Tab-separated table of C-alpha atoms in Angstrom:
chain	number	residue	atom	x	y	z
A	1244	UNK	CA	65.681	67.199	117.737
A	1245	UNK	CA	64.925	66.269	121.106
A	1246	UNK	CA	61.633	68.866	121.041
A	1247	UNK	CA	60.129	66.261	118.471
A	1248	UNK	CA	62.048	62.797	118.751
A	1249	UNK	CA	59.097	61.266	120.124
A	1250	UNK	CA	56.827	61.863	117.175
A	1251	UNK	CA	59.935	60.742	115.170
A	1252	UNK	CA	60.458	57.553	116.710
A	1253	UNK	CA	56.706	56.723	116.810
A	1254	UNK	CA	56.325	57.015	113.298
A	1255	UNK	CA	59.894	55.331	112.654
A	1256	UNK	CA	58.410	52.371	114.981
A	1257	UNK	CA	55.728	52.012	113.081
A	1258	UNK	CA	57.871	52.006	109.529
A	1259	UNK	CA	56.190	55.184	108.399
A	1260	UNK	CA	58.606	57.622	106.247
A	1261	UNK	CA	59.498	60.763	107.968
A	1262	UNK	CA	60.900	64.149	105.796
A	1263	UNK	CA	62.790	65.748	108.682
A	1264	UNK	CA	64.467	69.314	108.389
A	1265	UNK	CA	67.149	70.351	110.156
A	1266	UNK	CA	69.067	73.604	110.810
A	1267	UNK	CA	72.731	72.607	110.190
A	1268	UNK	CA	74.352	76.192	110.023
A	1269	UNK	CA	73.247	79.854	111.390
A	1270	UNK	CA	74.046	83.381	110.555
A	1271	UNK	CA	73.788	86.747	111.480
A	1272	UNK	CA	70.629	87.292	113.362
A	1273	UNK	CA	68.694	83.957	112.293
A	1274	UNK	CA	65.822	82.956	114.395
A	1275	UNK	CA	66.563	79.200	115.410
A	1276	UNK	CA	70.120	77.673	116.427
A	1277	UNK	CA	71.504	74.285	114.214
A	1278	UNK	CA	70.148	71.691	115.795
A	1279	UNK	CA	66.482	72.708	115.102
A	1280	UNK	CA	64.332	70.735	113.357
A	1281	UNK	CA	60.710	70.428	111.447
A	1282	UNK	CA	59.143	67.120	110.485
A	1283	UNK	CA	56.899	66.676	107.921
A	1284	UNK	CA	54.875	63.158	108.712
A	1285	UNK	CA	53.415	60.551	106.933
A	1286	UNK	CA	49.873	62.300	107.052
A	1287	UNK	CA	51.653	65.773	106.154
A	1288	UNK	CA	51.383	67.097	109.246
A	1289	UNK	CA	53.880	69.199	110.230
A	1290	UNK	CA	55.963	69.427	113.572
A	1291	UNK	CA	58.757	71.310	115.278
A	1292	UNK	CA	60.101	74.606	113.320
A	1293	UNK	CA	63.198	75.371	112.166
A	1294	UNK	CA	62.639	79.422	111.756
A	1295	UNK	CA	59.689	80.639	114.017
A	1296	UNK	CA	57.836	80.804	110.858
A	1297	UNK	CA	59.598	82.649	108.547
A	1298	UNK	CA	60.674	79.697	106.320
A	1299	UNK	CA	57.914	77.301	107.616
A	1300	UNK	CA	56.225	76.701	104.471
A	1301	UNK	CA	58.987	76.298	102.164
A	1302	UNK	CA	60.429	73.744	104.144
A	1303	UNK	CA	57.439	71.878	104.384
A	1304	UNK	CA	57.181	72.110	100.182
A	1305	UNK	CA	60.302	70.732	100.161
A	1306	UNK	CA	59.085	68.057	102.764
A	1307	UNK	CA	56.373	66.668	100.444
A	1308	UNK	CA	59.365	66.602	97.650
A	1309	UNK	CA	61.573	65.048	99.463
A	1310	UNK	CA	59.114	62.201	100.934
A	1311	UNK	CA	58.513	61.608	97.225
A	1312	UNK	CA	61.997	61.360	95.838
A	1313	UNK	CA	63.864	60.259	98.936
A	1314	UNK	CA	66.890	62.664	97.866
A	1315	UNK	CA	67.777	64.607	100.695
A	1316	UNK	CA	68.693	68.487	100.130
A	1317	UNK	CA	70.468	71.304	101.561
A	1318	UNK	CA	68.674	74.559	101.275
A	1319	UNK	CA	69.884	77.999	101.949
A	1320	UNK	CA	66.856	80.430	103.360
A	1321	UNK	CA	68.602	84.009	103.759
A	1322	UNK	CA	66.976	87.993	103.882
A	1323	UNK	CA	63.683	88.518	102.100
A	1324	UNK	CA	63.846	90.449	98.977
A	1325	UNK	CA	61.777	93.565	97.764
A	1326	UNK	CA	59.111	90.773	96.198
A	1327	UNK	CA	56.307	90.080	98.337
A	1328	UNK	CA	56.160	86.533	97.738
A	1329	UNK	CA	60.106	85.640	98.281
A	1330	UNK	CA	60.928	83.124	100.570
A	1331	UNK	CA	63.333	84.806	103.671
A	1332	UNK	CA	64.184	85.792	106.842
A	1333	UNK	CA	62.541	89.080	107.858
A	1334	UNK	CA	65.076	88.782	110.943
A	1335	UNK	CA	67.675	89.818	108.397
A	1336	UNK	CA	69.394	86.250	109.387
A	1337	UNK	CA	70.670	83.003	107.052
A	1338	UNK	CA	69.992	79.700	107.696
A	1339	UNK	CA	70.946	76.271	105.761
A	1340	UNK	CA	68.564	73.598	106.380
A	1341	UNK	CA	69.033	69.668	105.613
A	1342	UNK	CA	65.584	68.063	104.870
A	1343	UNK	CA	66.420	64.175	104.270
A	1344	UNK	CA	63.821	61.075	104.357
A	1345	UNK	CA	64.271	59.092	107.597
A	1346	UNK	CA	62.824	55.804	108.296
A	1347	UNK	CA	63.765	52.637	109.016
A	1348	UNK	CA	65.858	51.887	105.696
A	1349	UNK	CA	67.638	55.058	105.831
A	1350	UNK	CA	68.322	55.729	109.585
A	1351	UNK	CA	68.326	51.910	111.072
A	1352	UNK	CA	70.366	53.305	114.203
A	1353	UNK	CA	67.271	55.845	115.522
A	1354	UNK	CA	66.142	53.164	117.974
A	1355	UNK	CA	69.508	53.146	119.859
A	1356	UNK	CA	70.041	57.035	119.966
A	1357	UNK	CA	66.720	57.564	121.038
A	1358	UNK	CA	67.557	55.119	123.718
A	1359	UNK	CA	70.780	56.469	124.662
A	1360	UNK	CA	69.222	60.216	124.635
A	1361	UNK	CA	66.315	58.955	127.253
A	1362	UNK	CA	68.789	57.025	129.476
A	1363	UNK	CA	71.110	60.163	129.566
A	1364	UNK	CA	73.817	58.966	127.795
A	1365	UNK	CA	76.100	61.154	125.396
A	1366	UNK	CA	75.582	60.029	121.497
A	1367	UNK	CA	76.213	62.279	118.728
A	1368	UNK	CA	75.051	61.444	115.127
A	1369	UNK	CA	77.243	62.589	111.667
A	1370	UNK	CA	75.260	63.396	108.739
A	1371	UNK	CA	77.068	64.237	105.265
A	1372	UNK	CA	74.917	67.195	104.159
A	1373	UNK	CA	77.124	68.291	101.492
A	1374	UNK	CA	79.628	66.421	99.210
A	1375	UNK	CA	80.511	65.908	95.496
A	1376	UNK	CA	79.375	62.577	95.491
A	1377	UNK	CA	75.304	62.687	95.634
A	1378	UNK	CA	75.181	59.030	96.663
A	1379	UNK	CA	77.165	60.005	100.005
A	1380	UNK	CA	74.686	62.918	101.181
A	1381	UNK	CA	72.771	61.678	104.179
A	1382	UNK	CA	75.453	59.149	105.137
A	1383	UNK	CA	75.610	58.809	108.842
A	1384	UNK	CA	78.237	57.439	111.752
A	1385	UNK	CA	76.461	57.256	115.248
A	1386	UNK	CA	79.333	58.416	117.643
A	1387	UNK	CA	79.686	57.555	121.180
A	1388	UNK	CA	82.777	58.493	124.109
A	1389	UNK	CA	85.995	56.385	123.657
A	1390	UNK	CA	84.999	52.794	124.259
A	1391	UNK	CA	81.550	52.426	123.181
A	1392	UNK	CA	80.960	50.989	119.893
A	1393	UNK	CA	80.110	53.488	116.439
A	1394	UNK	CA	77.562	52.411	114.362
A	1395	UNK	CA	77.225	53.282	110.513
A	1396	UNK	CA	79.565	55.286	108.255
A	1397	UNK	CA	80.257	58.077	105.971
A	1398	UNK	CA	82.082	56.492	102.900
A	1399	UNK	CA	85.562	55.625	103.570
A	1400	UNK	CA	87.838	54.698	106.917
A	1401	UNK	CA	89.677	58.170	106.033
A	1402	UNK	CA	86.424	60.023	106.643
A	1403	UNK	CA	85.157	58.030	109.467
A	1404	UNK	CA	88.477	58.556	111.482
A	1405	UNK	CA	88.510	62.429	110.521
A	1406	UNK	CA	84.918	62.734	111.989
A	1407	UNK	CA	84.901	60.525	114.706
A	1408	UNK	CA	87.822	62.353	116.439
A	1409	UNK	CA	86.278	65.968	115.469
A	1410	UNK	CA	82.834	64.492	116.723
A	1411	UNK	CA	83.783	63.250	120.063
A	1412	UNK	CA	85.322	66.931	120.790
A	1413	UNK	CA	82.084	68.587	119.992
A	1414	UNK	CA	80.171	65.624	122.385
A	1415	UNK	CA	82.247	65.813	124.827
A	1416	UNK	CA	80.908	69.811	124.985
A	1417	UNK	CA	77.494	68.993	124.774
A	1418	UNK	CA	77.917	71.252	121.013
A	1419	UNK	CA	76.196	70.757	117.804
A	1420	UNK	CA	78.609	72.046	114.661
A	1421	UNK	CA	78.521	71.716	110.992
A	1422	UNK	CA	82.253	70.632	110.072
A	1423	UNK	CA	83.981	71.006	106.909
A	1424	UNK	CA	86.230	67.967	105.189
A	1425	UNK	CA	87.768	67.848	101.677
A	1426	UNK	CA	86.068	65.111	99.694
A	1427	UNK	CA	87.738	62.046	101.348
A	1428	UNK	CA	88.026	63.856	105.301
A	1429	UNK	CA	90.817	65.688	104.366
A	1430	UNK	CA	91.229	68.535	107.130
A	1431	UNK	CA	92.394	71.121	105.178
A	1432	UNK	CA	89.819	70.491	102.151
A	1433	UNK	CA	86.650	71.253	101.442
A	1434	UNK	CA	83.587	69.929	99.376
A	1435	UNK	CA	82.228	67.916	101.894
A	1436	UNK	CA	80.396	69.203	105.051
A	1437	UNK	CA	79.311	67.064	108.017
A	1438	UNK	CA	76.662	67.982	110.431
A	1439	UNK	CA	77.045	66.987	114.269
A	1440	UNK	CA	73.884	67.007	116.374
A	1441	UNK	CA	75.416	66.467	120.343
A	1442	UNK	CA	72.958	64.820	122.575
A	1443	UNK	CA	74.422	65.306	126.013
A	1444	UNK	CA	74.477	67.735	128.840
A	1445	UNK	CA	76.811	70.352	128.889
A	1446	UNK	CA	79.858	69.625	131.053
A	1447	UNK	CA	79.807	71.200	134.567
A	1448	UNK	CA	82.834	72.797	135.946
A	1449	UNK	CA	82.194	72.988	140.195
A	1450	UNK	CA	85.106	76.278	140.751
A	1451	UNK	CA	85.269	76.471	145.095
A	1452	UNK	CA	86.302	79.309	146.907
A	1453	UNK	CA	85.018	82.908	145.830
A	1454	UNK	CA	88.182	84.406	145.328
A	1455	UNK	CA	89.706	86.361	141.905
A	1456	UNK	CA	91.620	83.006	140.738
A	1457	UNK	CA	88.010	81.726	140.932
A	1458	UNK	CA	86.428	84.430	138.605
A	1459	UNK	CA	89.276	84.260	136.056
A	1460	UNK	CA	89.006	80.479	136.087
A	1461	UNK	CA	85.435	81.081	135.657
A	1462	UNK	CA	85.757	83.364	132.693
A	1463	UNK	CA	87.719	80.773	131.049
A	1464	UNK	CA	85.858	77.636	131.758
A	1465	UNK	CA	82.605	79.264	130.012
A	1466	UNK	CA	84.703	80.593	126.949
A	1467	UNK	CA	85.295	76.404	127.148
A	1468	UNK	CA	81.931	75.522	127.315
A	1469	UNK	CA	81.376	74.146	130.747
A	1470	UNK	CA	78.365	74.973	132.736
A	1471	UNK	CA	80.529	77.000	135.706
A	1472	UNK	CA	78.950	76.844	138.945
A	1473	UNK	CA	81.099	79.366	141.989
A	1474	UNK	CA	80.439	77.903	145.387
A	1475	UNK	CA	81.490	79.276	148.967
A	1476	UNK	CA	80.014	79.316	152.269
A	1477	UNK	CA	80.229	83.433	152.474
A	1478	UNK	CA	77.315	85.222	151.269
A	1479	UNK	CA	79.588	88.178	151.358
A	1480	UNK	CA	82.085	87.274	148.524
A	1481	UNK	CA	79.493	84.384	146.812
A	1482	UNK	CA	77.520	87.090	144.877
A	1483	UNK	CA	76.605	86.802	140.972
A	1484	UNK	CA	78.180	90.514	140.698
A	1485	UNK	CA	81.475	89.251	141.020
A	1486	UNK	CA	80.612	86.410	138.620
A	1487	UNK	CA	79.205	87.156	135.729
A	1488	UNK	CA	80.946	84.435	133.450
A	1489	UNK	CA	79.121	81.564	136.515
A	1490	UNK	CA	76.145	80.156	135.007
A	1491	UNK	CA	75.254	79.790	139.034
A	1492	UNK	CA	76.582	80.885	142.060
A	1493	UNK	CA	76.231	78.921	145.497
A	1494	UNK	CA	75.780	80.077	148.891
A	1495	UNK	CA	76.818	76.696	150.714
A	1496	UNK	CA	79.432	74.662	152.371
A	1497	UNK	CA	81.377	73.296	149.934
A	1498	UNK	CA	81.484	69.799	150.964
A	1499	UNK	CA	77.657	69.598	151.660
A	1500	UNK	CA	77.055	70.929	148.058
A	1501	UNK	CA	79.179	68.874	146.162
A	1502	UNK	CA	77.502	66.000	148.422
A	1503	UNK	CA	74.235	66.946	147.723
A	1504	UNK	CA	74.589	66.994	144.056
A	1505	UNK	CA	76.498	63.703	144.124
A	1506	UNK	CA	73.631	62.264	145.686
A	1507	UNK	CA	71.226	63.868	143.005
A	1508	UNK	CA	73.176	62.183	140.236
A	1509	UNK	CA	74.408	65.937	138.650
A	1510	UNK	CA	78.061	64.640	138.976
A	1511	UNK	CA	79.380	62.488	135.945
A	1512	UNK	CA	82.655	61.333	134.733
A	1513	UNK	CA	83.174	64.963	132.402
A	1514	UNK	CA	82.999	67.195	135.691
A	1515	UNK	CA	85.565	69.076	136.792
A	1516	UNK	CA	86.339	70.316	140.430
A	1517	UNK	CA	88.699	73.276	141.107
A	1518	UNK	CA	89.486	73.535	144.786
A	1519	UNK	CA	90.708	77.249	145.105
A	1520	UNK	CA	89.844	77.829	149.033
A	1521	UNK	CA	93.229	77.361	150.198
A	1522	UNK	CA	91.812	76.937	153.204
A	1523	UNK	CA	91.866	73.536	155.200
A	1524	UNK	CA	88.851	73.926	157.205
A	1525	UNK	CA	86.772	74.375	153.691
A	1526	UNK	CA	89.137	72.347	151.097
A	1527	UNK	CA	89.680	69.110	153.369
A	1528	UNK	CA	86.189	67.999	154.013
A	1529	UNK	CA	85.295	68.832	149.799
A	1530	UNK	CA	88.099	66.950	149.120
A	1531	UNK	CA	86.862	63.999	151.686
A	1532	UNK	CA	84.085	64.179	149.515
A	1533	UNK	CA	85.741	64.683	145.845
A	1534	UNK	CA	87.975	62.016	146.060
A	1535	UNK	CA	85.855	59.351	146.809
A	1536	UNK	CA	83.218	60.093	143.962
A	1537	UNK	CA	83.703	56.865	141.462
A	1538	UNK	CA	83.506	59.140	138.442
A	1539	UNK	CA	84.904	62.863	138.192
A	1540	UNK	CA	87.007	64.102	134.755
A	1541	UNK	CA	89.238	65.849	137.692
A	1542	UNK	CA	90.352	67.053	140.544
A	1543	UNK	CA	92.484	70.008	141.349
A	1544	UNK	CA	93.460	72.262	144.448
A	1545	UNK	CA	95.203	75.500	144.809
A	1546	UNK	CA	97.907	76.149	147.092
A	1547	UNK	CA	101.663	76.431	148.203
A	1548	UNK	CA	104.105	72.996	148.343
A	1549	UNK	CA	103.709	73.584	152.016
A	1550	UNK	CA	99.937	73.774	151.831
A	1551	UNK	CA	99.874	70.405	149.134
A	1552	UNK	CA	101.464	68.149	151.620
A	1553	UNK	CA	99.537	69.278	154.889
A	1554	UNK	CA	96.625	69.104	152.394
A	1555	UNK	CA	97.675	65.382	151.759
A	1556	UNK	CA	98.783	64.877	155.462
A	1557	UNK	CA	95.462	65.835	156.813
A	1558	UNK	CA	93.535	63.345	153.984
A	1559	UNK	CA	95.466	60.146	154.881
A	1560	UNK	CA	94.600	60.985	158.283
A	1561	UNK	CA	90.605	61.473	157.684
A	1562	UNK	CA	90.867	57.681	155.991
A	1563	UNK	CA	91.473	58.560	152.044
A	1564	UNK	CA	93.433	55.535	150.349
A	1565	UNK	CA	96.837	56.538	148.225
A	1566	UNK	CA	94.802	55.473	145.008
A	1567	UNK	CA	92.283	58.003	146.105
A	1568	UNK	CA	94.755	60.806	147.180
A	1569	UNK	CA	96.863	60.086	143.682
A	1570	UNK	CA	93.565	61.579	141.821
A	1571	UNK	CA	94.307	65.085	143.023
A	1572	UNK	CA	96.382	67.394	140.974
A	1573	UNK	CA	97.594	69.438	143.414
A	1574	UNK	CA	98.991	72.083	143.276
A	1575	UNK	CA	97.092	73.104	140.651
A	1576	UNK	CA	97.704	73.521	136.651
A	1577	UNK	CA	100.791	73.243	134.407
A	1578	UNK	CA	103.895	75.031	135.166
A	1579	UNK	CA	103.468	77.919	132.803
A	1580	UNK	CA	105.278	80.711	135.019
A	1581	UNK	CA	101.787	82.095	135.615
A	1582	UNK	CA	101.582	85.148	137.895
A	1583	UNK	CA	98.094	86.689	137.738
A	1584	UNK	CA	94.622	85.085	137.883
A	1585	UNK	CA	94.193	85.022	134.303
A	1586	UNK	CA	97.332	83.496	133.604
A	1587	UNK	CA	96.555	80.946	136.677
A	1588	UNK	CA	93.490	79.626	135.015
A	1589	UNK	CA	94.782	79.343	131.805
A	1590	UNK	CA	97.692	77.071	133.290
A	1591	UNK	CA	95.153	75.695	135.306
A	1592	UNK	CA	92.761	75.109	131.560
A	1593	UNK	CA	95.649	73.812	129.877
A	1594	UNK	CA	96.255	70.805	132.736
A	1595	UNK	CA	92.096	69.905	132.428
A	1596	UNK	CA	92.467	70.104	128.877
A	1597	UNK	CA	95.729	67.738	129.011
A	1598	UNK	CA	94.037	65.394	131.459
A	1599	UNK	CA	91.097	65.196	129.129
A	1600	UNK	CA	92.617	64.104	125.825
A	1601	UNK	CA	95.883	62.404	127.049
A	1602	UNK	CA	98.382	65.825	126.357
A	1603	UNK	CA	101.677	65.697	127.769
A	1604	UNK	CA	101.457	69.648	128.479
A	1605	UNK	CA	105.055	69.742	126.648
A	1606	UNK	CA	105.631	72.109	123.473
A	1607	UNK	CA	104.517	70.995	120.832
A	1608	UNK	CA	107.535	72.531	118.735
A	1609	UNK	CA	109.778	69.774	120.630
A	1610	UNK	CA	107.812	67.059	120.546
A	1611	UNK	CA	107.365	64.329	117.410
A	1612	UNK	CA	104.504	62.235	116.192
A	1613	UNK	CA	100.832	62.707	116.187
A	1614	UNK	CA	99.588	66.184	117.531
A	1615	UNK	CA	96.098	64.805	118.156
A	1616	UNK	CA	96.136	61.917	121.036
């Protein structure tokens, strides 16, 4: 969407109808990821892609159709058959495509997305692309991060609440899904199928000190979907060999990094920090610098009872306020018994992933009420 929201909103602004396709679900090998999209303008002219070509032309067919009946569809383009003229995928891949009429009737929120996708701010928008009901197809709730207002709706409360909590998951991963609801958001259901297109960048996890806790941790925050950056101020251990899972690794001082990118607005209120140095001439200046960032998801250092409170000892002294000392989760991660690295950053996962949504890192088994926060 973003590849052609400005010829979308122009012709929105202007109260011109828009048939807009868009690649809700993937797979084998297909050529575009969901989240793709084609336009088919008020002029028929066509924009974006949603295949690479393969599918190109049917979609825009069903463009013209659509922009004529205002009936939104869901279309299934899979593997070409032995016919010369069928309609496929010579990739061998599947995709389902939603091609709906959008203009200011139908999709009265567009201004305000578009808005809060130029500014940088996280907004995710719902569509119903599938349900028994024809009348709730193309229904849409506009989701933002707990706090910010909603705007629209897919039918009932029941839904809205299923999909609103699924939705800010998937946004608060920068991912685009295609979830499946029984008719009235039942979880365990089916019939109805929501599509969630994320607009925000994907969460960065900052993991300090080059070290194997560092490269499990690593592994783990990627399998999360966090964009994993390794930093450490020796070139020797700071290599992308012993990183793979890192979408980046930094040669640097760790303080002046994290500074640095402060400064270039890169750090938000979803970024994580994992302090795994150990070391106090490395981990106390970061932290200087960590702790007084206004907005960081969380903080967390690695090291020994002994080495938490000389940690904390040498931070008071350097000036850092007990508010600003109390964000640290030090020593690091839930008490899981964990011995090796892997273990370590899966206790280490589970306290981030606690911290995030409000867990109480107890089991589940002897706990009552709601499992979801």
């Amino acid at each position: 969407m973003r590849d052609v929201l400005d010829r979308l909103l122009t012709w929105w602004q202007a109260g011109e109808s828009v048939a807009v396709g868009t690649v809700v679900a993937t797979f084998q090998s297909a050529p575009r990821p969901p989240g793709a999209v084609m336009l088919v303008g008020p002029g028929l002219e066509a924009v974006g892609s949603v295949s690479g070509g393969c599918v190109e032309g049917a979609v825009y067919q069903l463009g013209e159709e659509i922009l004529e009946s205002g009936q939104p569809v869901l279309q299934r383009y899979g593997v070409s058959d032995e016919s010369a003229f069928a309609v496929g995928l010579t990739c061998g891949g599947i995709i389902d495509v939603f091609v709906e009429k959008v203009d200011r009737t139908s999709f009265p929120e567009l201004g305000d997305v578009a808005a809060d996708i130029a500014a940088g701010r996280p907004v995710a928008v719902a569509t119903v692309v599938a349900h028994p009901e024809p009348a709730r197809i193309g229904m849409r709730l506009v989701v933002r991060p707990e706090g910010e207002p909603t705007a629209g709706g897919l039918g009932s409360e029941r839904v809205d609440d299923a999909v609103l909590d699924d939705a800010r998951g998937l946004l608060a991963n920068g991912r685009t899904e295609t979830l499946e609801y029984g008719p009235d958001g039942q979880r365990r259901g089916e019939g109805m199928r929501v599509f969630v297109s994320s607009y925000a960048p994907v969460p960065r996890l900052l993991v300090f000190g080059a070290i194997d806790f560092a490269a499990a941790v690593a592994r783990l925050g990627s399998f999360l979907g966090y964009r994993v950056t390794v930093c450490d101020a020796r070139a020797v251990f700071a290599t992308a060999s012993r990183f793979p899972s890192a979408d980046e690794v930094v040669v640097d001082w760790p303080h002046r990094y994290l500074g640095g990118e402060a400064a270039a607005g890169r750090i938000d209120d979803r970024t994580v920090i994992c302090v795994l140095t150990h070391d106090p001439k490395f981990d106390v200046p970061l932290l200087e610098v960590a702790l007084r960032l206004p907005q960081v998801a969380y903080i967390g250092a690695m090291g020994s009872r002994r080495t938490h409170e000389d940690r904390l000892k040498r931070l008071r002294e350097a000036g850092l306020s007990e508010a600003e000392v109390a964000r640290l989760a030090s020593p690091i991660g839930l008490d899981l018994g964990a011995r090796t690295p892997e273990e370590t950053a899966v206790s280490i996962a589970a306290e981030i992933i606690a911290q995030r949504w409000g867990g109480a890192g107890q089991r589940l088994s002897g706990a009552a009420g709601p499992i979801h926060h």
